Phi, psi and omega in degrees: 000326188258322150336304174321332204264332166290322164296306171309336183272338203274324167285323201277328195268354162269325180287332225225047199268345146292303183326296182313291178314309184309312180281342161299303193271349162295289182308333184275328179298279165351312207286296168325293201297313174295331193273319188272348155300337169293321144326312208264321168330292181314311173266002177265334165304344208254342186305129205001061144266032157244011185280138172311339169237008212328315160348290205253006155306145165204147190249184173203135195230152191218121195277130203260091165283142209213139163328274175327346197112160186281147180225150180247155198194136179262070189257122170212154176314120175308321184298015192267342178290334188289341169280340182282286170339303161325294189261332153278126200281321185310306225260123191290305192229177174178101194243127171288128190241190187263025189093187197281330160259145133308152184244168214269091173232137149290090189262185196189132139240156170035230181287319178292167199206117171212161175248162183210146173301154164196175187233144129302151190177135184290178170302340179255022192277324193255051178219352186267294186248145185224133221207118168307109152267125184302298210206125165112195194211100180276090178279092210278355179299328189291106163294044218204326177294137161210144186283128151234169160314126178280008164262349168273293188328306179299325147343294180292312205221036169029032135198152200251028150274164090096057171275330186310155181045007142331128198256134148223161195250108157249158154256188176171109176055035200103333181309125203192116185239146162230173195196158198249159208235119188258021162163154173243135151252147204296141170320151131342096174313156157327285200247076142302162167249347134262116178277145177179000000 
């Protein structure tokens, strides 16, 4: 029976063989287009769900009226998170970054010099979003502290041992600080909606 059907598909897809082709190639076309909206579908579902509470994340955005119309941006006064925290019962934590881009610095140790993205972040920043920390304790209370990436550590000081409390000198717009590196964390996943 099933030889039969084959044989029958196979004389039927020889007399009629544009007929075929046309339907191949609709259906193989069809099939791609489905696997790659399912692809692209999957990973825009995936986009920071690996922070631990993610669920219960919220960013808060401020809406600008402008002649032209309102625009929303998450630009808000740094005192809103200590205000939110305050006044709302709900609310645990509230950590402030430095907006939605990273910003651009030059760092430096010893003879190396690179520039790399980077975030400002409040004290409540890594009790907010969750980031393996490898080695150390990242304490943002300290202005003088900074968290890094272990591929920025391997980068700065060619290897992510025994670094802690290591001094680096960043810049930013003329700006030139130096500040101790209070802990390293595992990279930023692929899919983050902020690279730094």
């Amino acid at each position: 029976m099933i030889r039969h059907t084959i044989v029958l598909t196979y004389r039927s897809n020889m007399k009629y063989r544009s007929s075929f082709l046309i339907n191949l190639i609709g259906l193989s076309t069809g099939l791609a287009c489905a696997l790659l909206i399912y692809l692209w579908i999957s990973d825009e579902l995936n986009f920071d769900r690996y922070h631990k509470n993610g669920s219960r994340l919220y960013q808060v955005m401020a809406n600008h009226h402008k002649p032209e119309g309102i625009t929303t941006s998450n630009d808000t006064p740094g005192l809103l998170a200590d205000a939110l925290v305050d006044e709302i019962p709900g609310i645990e934590y509230a950590a402030c970054t430095s907006g939605g881009t990273p910003q651009q610095f030059t760092l430096a140790a010893g003879e190396r010099r690179l520039k790399t993205a980077g975030q400002f972040g409040s004290s409540d920043f890594f009790k907010v979003f969750t980031y393996s920390i490898l080695e150390g304790n990242p304490n943002l209370k300290d202005k003088n502290a900074i968290a890094i990436t272990e591929s920025l550590a391997t980068r700065l000081f060619g290897t992510k041992e025994g670094i802690l409390g290591k001094a680096i000198d960043w810049e930013i717009m003329g700006l030139r600080h130096q500040c101790f590196v209070s802990a390293i964390f595992k990279d930023v996943p692929e899919n983050s909606s902020v690279k730094f």
